[in-house]
Amino acid sequence: MDVISLIISIIVLFVALGLKKRVGHLEQLIESRGIASRREILSDSPVPVPLENLAQPAPFEVGVPLPKTAELERPSLFGAFVRWAEEDWLMKLGALLLLIGFGWLVRYAFLNNWIGPVGRITLGIACGVLFLAGGWWRMQRFTSQGSVFLALGSGIVLLSIFAARFLYDFFTPLSALIVMFLSVAFVALASVRFRVRSLSIMVAWMIVFSAGAFFVFKTTAKRVPFFAYAAVSVALLASATAVELEGARLTIAYIIESACVSLVIYAALRDTKLALRSTLLLVGPAALSIQSIMAREWRYSVLHEHFFVLLLFASVLCALGIFFGKRIDREHAADRMGSALLLVFGSIYYYVLLWLSLHAGFKNDDTAVMIALAVYTVIGIICYFYQEADQSNHVRAYGGALLGFVVGRLLIVDVWNMALTGRIITFFLIGTLLISTAFLWRKKSP
């Protein structure tokens, strides 16, 4: 009962503060309107208008249909949902991951008996109340973000009350239903106070869900010679390298030679476009690098020859992308895309290197996956909020794709492969990182 009284007192406090703020706002509004009306009475005086200046009505013709006014198109339910999902979608994904992680945390706490039953339920309800309070505070400036926090807090409270009632019989059905109703009523109050229709619809479904659950529970030409000699030289160099080297050393040599060929072409001809096209020679080292990715040495150690193959290849790709990207005219969109692709593939090799190194360094695969996904998430968030007018769209799309990969892997792969403990920590960590984007968003929602 102490928990119930605590929740009721917190809700009553927020309601009282909200009512006080609204009354003060109404008093200021009435006073401002009263002063404005007095000024209008004293200053405005009617000005006579001659009859000939009045507009004459248009002649009315019998049998001519009146023009129909254009009907306002109301957005469809699916369109409204898409617009809602597009706004602060990172934060909403984070809230979903946190809610899933909280459900697993409750289950894990029950199975391992971390704390007593009273502490488990109290902790869950307290977390829910904190999210409710934070959602109310956030809705005063960012309506969409605050509604997500309110929904998350109410969902946590509902989960905690369900667990308390069904597993421990802490509450009677009536008292549990009252506490759940108070949580939903607080969200309903926020939807009315801030005029959020989607939140009120969600509240209605929450009420149906809560009552139904209890019911169910209960019952160019000069260059030709140059290119010819260059092609022969590259072919001879590649042949000599293949004869002398093998394995990882051969891949490293091909990476260095391919990069040097591109740089020599640029230094000799000062043609960024041709030099950028010559980077296609890196396709050969890319094919050879697959052996380094699949090498057995990753099972035993981190630092070996295959590690340096991937590190060198990623560094060369990124360095060439930056080098040529700074020397390409802004008008040549295709060439800029080529340098951007070098950067993208270079970053992918860095991600692969990080993934393999973490799995080789940690005995627990769940820990390696958690750290790797957390690093990917941080990089994705930084790229998504990258604010430079020149490349903001491309970098933003890159960050969004990386974040989509992280969330997709979590929901499709790791949710089945991870142990329960690793799942809880990973979902909480990624969800918290995504929710933190709410405080990076500068645009006020309607």
Short mmCIF file of C-alpha atoms in Angstrom, two decimals:
data_model
loop_
_atom_site.label_atom_id
_atom_site.label_comp_id
_atom_site.label_asym_id
_atom_site.label_seq_id
_atom_site.Cartn_x
_atom_site.Cartn_y
_atom_site.Cartn_z
CA MET A 1 0.00 0.00 0.00
CA ASP A 2 2.95 2.34 0.51
CA VAL A 3 3.76 2.01 -3.18
CA ILE A 4 0.17 2.88 -4.12
CA SER A 5 0.12 5.94 -1.87
CA LEU A 6 3.48 7.06 -3.31
CA ILE A 7 2.19 6.81 -6.87
CA ILE A 8 -1.06 8.60 -6.01
CA SER A 9 0.77 11.43 -4.24
CA ILE A 10 3.17 11.91 -7.17
CA ILE A 11 0.31 11.99 -9.68
CA VAL A 12 -1.70 14.40 -7.53
CA LEU A 13 1.35 16.63 -7.22
CA PHE A 14 1.81 16.79 -10.99
CA VAL A 15 -1.90 17.46 -11.52
CA ALA A 16 -1.87 20.28 -8.96
CA LEU A 17 1.20 21.86 -10.51
CA GLY A 18 -0.37 21.63 -13.95
CA LEU A 19 -3.63 23.20 -12.77
CA LYS A 20 -1.76 26.01 -11.04
CA LYS A 21 0.16 26.76 -14.22
CA ARG A 22 -3.00 26.74 -16.31
CA VAL A 23 -4.85 29.08 -13.93
CA GLY A 24 -1.96 31.55 -13.98
CA HIS A 25 -1.88 31.40 -17.78
CA LEU A 26 -5.62 32.09 -17.95
CA GLU A 27 -5.32 35.07 -15.61
CA GLN A 28 -2.59 36.61 -17.75
CA LEU A 29 -4.63 35.96 -20.90
CA ILE A 30 -7.75 37.62 -19.47
CA GLU A 31 -5.81 40.65 -18.31
CA SER A 32 -4.09 41.09 -21.68
CA ARG A 33 -7.37 40.78 -23.58
CA GLY A 34 -9.09 43.27 -21.25
CA ILE A 35 -6.41 45.90 -21.83
CA ALA A 36 -6.47 45.31 -25.60
CA SER A 37 -10.28 45.66 -25.76
CA ARG A 38 -10.20 48.95 -23.84
CA ARG A 39 -7.63 50.36 -26.25
CA GLU A 40 -9.72 49.33 -29.23
CA ILE A 41 -12.84 51.05 -27.82
CA LEU A 42 -10.97 54.32 -27.20
CA SER A 43 -9.04 54.39 -30.48
CA ASP A 44 -11.40 52.90 -33.06
CA SER A 45 -14.27 54.99 -34.45
CA PRO A 46 -16.63 54.09 -37.29
CA VAL A 47 -15.86 55.71 -40.66
CA PRO A 48 -18.85 56.27 -43.00
CA VAL A 49 -18.56 54.55 -46.37
CA PRO A 50 -20.43 55.97 -49.42
CA LEU A 51 -22.99 53.67 -50.97
CA GLU A 52 -21.39 53.84 -54.43
CA ASN A 53 -18.16 52.40 -52.98
CA LEU A 54 -19.87 49.31 -51.71
CA ALA A 55 -19.25 46.13 -53.70
CA GLN A 56 -22.23 45.06 -55.78
CA PRO A 57 -23.26 41.42 -55.59
CA ALA A 58 -22.66 39.27 -58.65
CA PRO A 59 -25.73 38.53 -60.76
CA PHE A 60 -27.34 35.20 -60.04
CA GLU A 61 -28.14 33.00 -63.03
CA VAL A 62 -30.81 30.34 -62.81
CA GLY A 63 -29.70 26.88 -63.77
CA VAL A 64 -25.98 27.51 -63.34
CA PRO A 65 -24.55 25.21 -60.65
CA LEU A 66 -22.58 26.81 -57.91
CA PRO A 67 -18.87 25.98 -57.83
CA LYS A 68 -18.00 23.30 -55.34
CA THR A 69 -15.48 24.11 -52.74
CA ALA A 70 -12.48 21.84 -52.63
CA GLU A 71 -12.78 19.31 -49.90
CA LEU A 72 -10.00 19.17 -47.41
CA GLU A 73 -8.08 15.96 -47.77
CA ARG A 74 -7.65 14.20 -44.51
CA PRO A 75 -4.54 12.12 -44.13
CA SER A 76 -5.08 8.40 -43.98
CA LEU A 77 -4.43 6.41 -40.87
CA PHE A 78 -1.37 4.79 -42.44
CA GLY A 79 -0.01 8.19 -43.57
CA ALA A 80 -0.50 9.62 -40.11
CA PHE A 81 1.32 6.63 -38.61
CA VAL A 82 4.21 7.02 -41.07
CA ARG A 83 4.57 10.71 -40.20
CA TRP A 84 4.49 9.89 -36.52
CA ALA A 85 7.11 7.16 -36.95
CA GLU A 86 9.42 9.43 -38.98
CA GLU A 87 9.55 12.04 -36.24
CA ASP A 88 12.23 11.22 -33.65
CA TRP A 89 12.37 7.64 -34.92
CA LEU A 90 15.67 6.96 -33.20
CA MET A 91 14.24 7.81 -29.81
CA LYS A 92 11.17 5.66 -30.44
CA LEU A 93 13.36 2.71 -31.42
CA GLY A 94 15.35 3.22 -28.24
CA ALA A 95 12.17 3.26 -26.17
CA LEU A 96 11.10 -0.02 -27.80
CA LEU A 97 14.46 -1.65 -27.05
CA LEU A 98 14.34 -0.41 -23.46
CA LEU A 99 10.85 -1.79 -22.98
CA ILE A 100 11.90 -5.18 -24.36
CA GLY A 101 15.01 -5.16 -22.19
CA PHE A 102 12.99 -4.26 -19.12
CA GLY A 103 10.69 -7.21 -19.71
CA TRP A 104 13.68 -9.55 -19.86
CA LEU A 105 15.17 -7.89 -16.78
CA VAL A 106 12.03 -8.62 -14.80
CA ARG A 107 12.13 -12.23 -15.95
CA TYR A 108 15.83 -12.56 -15.11
CA ALA A 109 15.30 -11.06 -11.68
CA PHE A 110 12.57 -13.57 -11.02
CA LEU A 111 14.63 -16.54 -12.17
CA ASN A 112 17.81 -15.65 -10.26
CA ASN A 113 16.24 -14.15 -7.15
CA TRP A 114 18.48 -11.07 -7.16
CA ILE A 115 16.31 -9.10 -4.79
CA GLY A 116 13.16 -9.81 -2.91
CA PRO A 117 9.78 -9.73 -4.57
CA VAL A 118 8.87 -6.43 -2.93
CA GLY A 119 12.10 -4.82 -4.14
CA ARG A 120 11.57 -6.06 -7.69
CA ILE A 121 8.09 -4.65 -8.00
CA THR A 122 9.00 -1.42 -6.21
CA LEU A 123 11.98 -0.90 -8.52
CA GLY A 124 9.84 -1.45 -11.60
CA ILE A 125 7.10 0.91 -10.48
CA ALA A 126 9.67 3.55 -9.47
CA CYS A 127 11.31 3.37 -12.92
CA GLY A 128 7.92 3.72 -14.56
CA VAL A 129 7.01 6.73 -12.42
CA LEU A 130 10.33 8.38 -13.27
CA PHE A 131 9.66 7.95 -16.99
CA LEU A 132 6.15 9.33 -16.52
CA ALA A 133 7.50 12.39 -14.71
CA GLY A 134 10.22 12.88 -17.32
CA GLY A 135 7.65 12.53 -20.11
CA TRP A 136 5.42 15.20 -18.56
CA TRP A 137 8.38 17.55 -18.24
CA ARG A 138 9.58 16.84 -21.78
CA MET A 139 6.14 17.39 -23.33
CA GLN A 140 6.20 21.05 -22.29
CA ARG A 141 8.78 21.68 -25.03
CA PHE A 142 8.82 18.57 -27.25
CA THR A 143 5.38 17.02 -27.50
CA SER A 144 6.33 14.00 -29.58
CA GLN A 145 9.32 13.06 -27.44
CA GLY A 146 7.38 13.49 -24.21
CA SER A 147 4.59 11.24 -25.42
CA VAL A 148 7.11 8.46 -26.08
CA PHE A 149 8.51 8.76 -22.54
CA LEU A 150 4.97 8.72 -21.13
CA ALA A 151 4.09 5.60 -23.09
CA LEU A 152 7.32 3.92 -21.97
CA GLY A 153 6.72 4.78 -18.32
CA SER A 154 3.14 3.62 -18.38
CA GLY A 155 4.16 0.37 -20.05
CA ILE A 156 6.78 -0.30 -17.37
CA VAL A 157 4.22 0.33 -14.62
CA LEU A 158 1.77 -2.04 -16.31
CA LEU A 159 4.42 -4.76 -16.62
CA SER A 160 5.37 -4.39 -12.97
CA ILE A 161 1.77 -4.55 -11.76
CA PHE A 162 1.08 -7.60 -13.92
CA ALA A 163 4.12 -9.36 -12.46
CA ALA A 164 3.16 -8.38 -8.92
CA ARG A 165 -0.37 -9.66 -9.31
CA PHE A 166 0.10 -12.81 -11.33
CA LEU A 167 3.33 -14.11 -9.78
CA TYR A 168 3.24 -12.93 -6.18
CA ASP A 169 -0.39 -12.02 -5.47
CA PHE A 170 0.75 -8.70 -4.01
CA PHE A 171 -2.41 -6.88 -5.00
CA THR A 172 -5.99 -7.86 -5.12
CA PRO A 173 -7.45 -7.73 -8.63
CA LEU A 174 -9.28 -4.53 -7.74
CA SER A 175 -6.25 -2.75 -6.25
CA ALA A 176 -4.02 -3.81 -9.17
CA LEU A 177 -6.61 -2.56 -11.62
CA ILE A 178 -6.80 0.76 -9.72
CA VAL A 179 -3.03 1.27 -9.88
CA MET A 180 -2.97 0.43 -13.58
CA PHE A 181 -5.88 2.78 -14.15
CA LEU A 182 -4.01 5.58 -12.37
CA SER A 183 -1.02 5.06 -14.65
CA VAL A 184 -3.20 5.13 -17.76
CA ALA A 185 -5.20 8.09 -16.41
CA PHE A 186 -2.02 10.09 -15.98
CA VAL A 187 -1.17 9.49 -19.64
CA ALA A 188 -4.74 10.45 -20.56
CA LEU A 189 -4.39 13.67 -18.58
CA ALA A 190 -1.19 14.48 -20.47
CA SER A 191 -2.91 13.80 -23.81
CA VAL A 192 -5.68 16.26 -22.90
CA ARG A 193 -3.34 18.81 -21.37
CA PHE A 194 -1.01 18.88 -24.39
CA ARG A 195 -3.65 17.96 -27.00
CA VAL A 196 -1.96 14.81 -28.33
CA ARG A 197 -4.57 12.73 -30.14
CA SER A 198 -2.27 9.78 -30.79
CA LEU A 199 -1.54 9.55 -27.09
CA SER A 200 -5.23 9.49 -26.24
CA ILE A 201 -5.79 6.67 -28.76
CA MET A 202 -2.95 4.74 -27.19
CA VAL A 203 -4.51 5.30 -23.78
CA ALA A 204 -7.79 3.86 -24.99
CA TRP A 205 -6.01 0.73 -26.17
CA MET A 206 -4.14 0.55 -22.89
CA ILE A 207 -7.43 0.58 -21.01
CA VAL A 208 -8.85 -2.14 -23.25
CA PHE A 209 -5.65 -4.17 -22.85
CA SER A 210 -5.61 -3.85 -19.07
CA ALA A 211 -9.26 -4.69 -18.56
CA GLY A 212 -9.18 -7.49 -21.10
CA ALA A 213 -6.08 -9.03 -19.56
CA PHE A 214 -7.68 -9.16 -16.16
CA PHE A 215 -10.86 -10.55 -17.67
CA VAL A 216 -8.94 -13.28 -19.49
CA PHE A 217 -6.80 -13.96 -16.49
CA LYS A 218 -9.80 -14.20 -14.42
CA THR A 219 -12.19 -16.65 -16.22
CA THR A 220 41.76 11.92 -73.35
CA ALA A 221 45.02 11.05 -76.57
CA LYS A 222 48.54 11.85 -75.30
CA ARG A 223 47.87 9.70 -72.48
CA VAL A 224 47.66 6.52 -74.53
CA PRO A 225 51.38 5.69 -74.33
CA PHE A 226 51.37 6.46 -70.67
CA PHE A 227 48.47 4.12 -70.05
CA ALA A 228 50.04 1.39 -72.17
CA TYR A 229 53.30 1.49 -70.27
CA ALA A 230 51.47 1.81 -67.00
CA ALA A 231 49.29 -1.22 -67.74
CA VAL A 232 52.30 -3.36 -68.67
CA SER A 233 54.19 -2.18 -65.61
CA VAL A 234 51.31 -2.98 -63.31
CA ALA A 235 50.87 -6.42 -64.85
CA LEU A 236 54.57 -7.20 -64.48
CA LEU A 237 54.59 -5.88 -60.94
CA ALA A 238 51.59 -8.00 -60.01
CA SER A 239 53.15 -11.09 -61.59
CA ALA A 240 56.44 -10.60 -59.80
CA THR A 241 54.66 -10.05 -56.53
CA ALA A 242 52.59 -13.19 -56.94
CA VAL A 243 55.72 -15.24 -57.64
CA GLU A 244 57.63 -13.93 -54.66
CA LEU A 245 54.87 -13.70 -52.04
CA GLU A 246 51.81 -15.60 -50.89
CA GLY A 247 49.05 -15.43 -48.30
CA ALA A 248 48.68 -12.32 -46.22
CA ARG A 249 51.97 -10.87 -47.45
CA LEU A 250 50.72 -11.05 -51.04
CA THR A 251 47.54 -9.19 -50.08
CA ILE A 252 49.52 -6.49 -48.27
CA ALA A 253 51.81 -6.04 -51.28
CA TYR A 254 48.86 -5.77 -53.68
CA ILE A 255 47.18 -3.19 -51.44
CA ILE A 256 50.30 -1.01 -51.36
CA GLU A 257 50.96 -1.40 -55.09
CA SER A 258 47.37 -0.55 -56.06
CA ALA A 259 47.38 2.56 -53.89
CA CYS A 260 50.75 3.65 -55.30
CA VAL A 261 49.50 3.23 -58.88
CA SER A 262 46.58 5.60 -58.20
CA LEU A 263 48.83 8.15 -56.55
CA VAL A 264 51.43 7.93 -59.38
CA ILE A 265 48.73 8.52 -61.99
CA TYR A 266 47.54 11.59 -60.14
CA ALA A 267 51.08 12.90 -59.64
CA ALA A 268 51.97 12.41 -63.33
CA LEU A 269 48.76 13.62 -64.97
CA ARG A 270 47.09 15.73 -62.30
CA ASP A 271 43.83 14.14 -63.34
CA THR A 272 41.76 13.30 -60.30
CA LYS A 273 39.07 11.59 -62.34
CA LEU A 274 41.44 9.07 -63.94
CA ALA A 275 43.32 8.51 -60.72
CA LEU A 276 40.05 7.80 -58.95
CA ARG A 277 39.06 5.28 -61.60
CA SER A 278 42.39 3.53 -61.20
CA THR A 279 41.39 2.64 -57.64
CA LEU A 280 39.39 -0.19 -59.22
CA LEU A 281 42.68 -2.08 -58.98
CA LEU A 282 41.80 -2.49 -55.30
CA VAL A 283 39.19 -5.07 -56.28
CA GLY A 284 41.95 -7.67 -56.43
CA PRO A 285 43.19 -7.06 -52.88
CA ALA A 286 39.56 -6.97 -51.73
CA ALA A 287 39.02 -10.48 -53.07
CA LEU A 288 42.22 -11.69 -51.41
CA SER A 289 41.23 -10.07 -48.11
CA ILE A 290 38.35 -12.53 -47.74
CA GLN A 291 40.94 -15.12 -46.70
CA SER A 292 42.07 -12.79 -43.93
CA ILE A 293 38.49 -12.33 -42.73
CA MET A 294 37.88 -16.10 -42.62
CA ALA A 295 41.29 -16.99 -41.18
CA ARG A 296 41.51 -19.47 -38.29
CA GLU A 297 43.92 -17.23 -36.39
CA TRP A 298 40.96 -15.10 -35.23
CA ARG A 299 39.95 -17.95 -32.92
CA TYR A 300 43.12 -17.69 -30.84
CA SER A 301 44.60 -14.18 -30.93
CA VAL A 302 44.09 -10.63 -32.10
CA LEU A 303 47.50 -9.50 -33.35
CA HIS A 304 48.58 -11.56 -36.35
CA GLU A 305 49.25 -10.98 -40.05
CA HIS A 306 45.56 -11.01 -41.01
CA PHE A 307 44.86 -8.25 -38.50
CA PHE A 308 47.36 -6.00 -40.27
CA VAL A 309 45.93 -6.92 -43.68
CA LEU A 310 42.49 -5.63 -42.70
CA LEU A 311 43.90 -2.62 -40.85
CA LEU A 312 46.05 -1.63 -43.83
CA PHE A 313 43.24 -2.13 -46.34
CA ALA A 314 40.76 -0.07 -44.31
CA SER A 315 43.31 2.70 -43.81
CA VAL A 316 44.26 2.78 -47.52
CA LEU A 317 40.62 2.96 -48.62
CA CYS A 318 39.80 5.78 -46.22
CA ALA A 319 43.01 7.67 -47.01
CA LEU A 320 42.37 7.49 -50.77
CA GLY A 321 38.77 8.54 -50.26
CA ILE A 322 39.80 11.59 -48.25
CA PHE A 323 42.67 12.42 -50.61
CA PHE A 324 40.61 12.36 -53.79
CA GLY A 325 37.52 13.80 -52.12
CA LYS A 326 39.35 17.02 -51.35
CA ARG A 327 40.58 17.34 -54.96
CA ILE A 328 37.33 16.75 -56.81
CA ASP A 329 35.26 19.67 -58.03
CA ARG A 330 31.88 19.99 -56.41
CA GLU A 331 30.18 19.94 -59.81
CA HIS A 332 31.29 16.37 -60.56
CA ALA A 333 28.76 14.41 -58.55
CA ALA A 334 29.79 11.02 -59.96
CA ASP A 335 33.42 11.49 -58.95
CA ARG A 336 32.39 12.63 -55.49
CA MET A 337 30.33 9.49 -55.20
CA GLY A 338 33.44 7.44 -56.04
CA SER A 339 35.45 9.00 -53.22
CA ALA A 340 32.48 8.52 -50.90
CA LEU A 341 32.34 4.82 -51.79
CA LEU A 342 36.01 4.48 -50.89
CA LEU A 343 35.24 5.94 -47.47
CA VAL A 344 32.21 3.69 -47.01
CA PHE A 345 34.11 0.51 -47.90
CA GLY A 346 37.02 1.59 -45.73
CA SER A 347 34.70 2.06 -42.76
CA ILE A 348 33.17 -1.37 -43.40
CA TYR A 349 36.62 -2.95 -43.16
CA TYR A 350 37.17 -1.08 -39.90
CA TYR A 351 33.89 -2.46 -38.57
CA VAL A 352 34.84 -5.99 -39.61
CA LEU A 353 38.24 -5.59 -37.96
CA LEU A 354 36.63 -4.38 -34.74
CA TRP A 355 34.14 -7.26 -34.78
CA LEU A 356 36.80 -9.93 -35.31
CA SER A 357 39.19 -8.40 -32.78
CA LEU A 358 36.54 -8.23 -30.05
CA HIS A 359 35.49 -11.83 -30.62
CA ALA A 360 39.13 -12.91 -30.50
CA GLY A 361 39.91 -10.85 -27.40
CA PHE A 362 36.86 -11.75 -25.30
CA LYS A 363 35.96 -15.28 -24.37
CA ASN A 364 32.31 -14.31 -24.10
CA ASP A 365 30.80 -13.67 -27.52
CA ASP A 366 27.89 -11.71 -26.03
CA THR A 367 30.31 -9.15 -24.58
CA ALA A 368 32.04 -8.77 -27.94
CA VAL A 369 28.73 -8.29 -29.75
CA MET A 370 27.53 -5.76 -27.17
CA ILE A 371 30.68 -3.61 -27.40
CA ALA A 372 30.76 -3.77 -31.21
CA LEU A 373 27.10 -2.80 -31.56
CA ALA A 374 27.53 0.01 -29.04
CA VAL A 375 30.47 1.42 -31.02
CA TYR A 376 28.49 1.13 -34.26
CA THR A 377 25.57 2.93 -32.60
CA VAL A 378 27.71 5.82 -31.38
CA ILE A 379 29.26 6.24 -34.85
CA GLY A 380 25.83 6.06 -36.47
CA ILE A 381 24.40 8.71 -34.14
CA ILE A 382 27.35 11.03 -34.78
CA CYS A 383 26.97 10.64 -38.55
CA TYR A 384 23.19 11.01 -38.40
CA PHE A 385 23.45 14.34 -36.60
CA TYR A 386 26.41 15.53 -38.69
CA GLN A 387 25.69 19.18 -39.50
CA GLU A 388 27.60 20.33 -42.57
CA ALA A 389 25.63 21.72 -45.47
CA ASP A 390 27.99 20.20 -48.01
CA GLN A 391 27.52 16.54 -47.24
CA SER A 392 24.82 16.43 -44.60
CA ASN A 393 22.40 14.29 -46.63
CA HIS A 394 24.97 11.63 -47.54
CA VAL A 395 26.47 11.43 -44.09
CA ARG A 396 23.01 11.40 -42.52
CA ALA A 397 21.92 8.54 -44.78
CA TYR A 398 25.10 6.63 -43.88
CA GLY A 399 24.41 7.08 -40.17
CA GLY A 400 20.80 6.01 -40.56
CA ALA A 401 21.81 2.88 -42.47
CA LEU A 402 24.34 1.97 -39.79
CA LEU A 403 21.78 2.42 -37.03
CA GLY A 404 19.27 0.39 -39.02
CA PHE A 405 21.81 -2.43 -39.27
CA VAL A 406 22.36 -2.39 -35.50
CA VAL A 407 18.67 -2.49 -34.64
CA GLY A 408 17.93 -5.05 -37.33
CA ARG A 409 20.64 -7.38 -36.05
CA LEU A 410 19.40 -6.99 -32.50
CA LEU A 411 15.82 -7.87 -33.38
CA ILE A 412 16.57 -10.63 -35.90
CA VAL A 413 19.82 -12.32 -34.83
CA ASP A 414 20.94 -11.43 -31.32
CA VAL A 415 17.51 -11.77 -29.77
CA TRP A 416 17.79 -15.52 -30.43
CA ASN A 417 21.53 -16.14 -30.05
CA MET A 418 22.41 -14.14 -26.94
CA ALA A 419 22.06 -15.39 -23.42
CA LEU A 420 19.43 -13.66 -21.31
CA THR A 421 21.95 -11.59 -19.37
CA GLY A 422 23.71 -10.36 -22.52
CA ARG A 423 20.37 -9.60 -24.13
CA ILE A 424 19.26 -7.44 -21.22
CA ILE A 425 22.49 -5.43 -21.04
CA THR A 426 22.75 -5.00 -24.82
CA PHE A 427 19.15 -3.90 -25.29
CA PHE A 428 19.40 -1.48 -22.37
CA LEU A 429 22.69 -0.04 -23.66
CA ILE A 430 21.57 0.41 -27.28
CA GLY A 431 18.16 1.68 -26.18
CA THR A 432 19.72 4.25 -23.87
CA LEU A 433 22.04 5.46 -26.63
CA LEU A 434 19.13 5.85 -29.03
CA ILE A 435 16.94 7.62 -26.48
CA SER A 436 19.78 10.06 -25.81
CA THR A 437 19.24 11.39 -29.34
CA ALA A 438 16.16 13.18 -27.99
CA PHE A 439 18.50 15.67 -26.36
CA LEU A 440 20.45 16.17 -29.62
CA TRP A 441 17.31 17.08 -31.54
CA ARG A 442 17.01 20.84 -31.79
CA LYS A 443 13.80 21.11 -33.75
CA LYS A 444 10.73 21.54 -31.61
CA SER A 445 8.01 19.14 -32.48
CA PRO A 446 4.47 20.41 -33.08
#
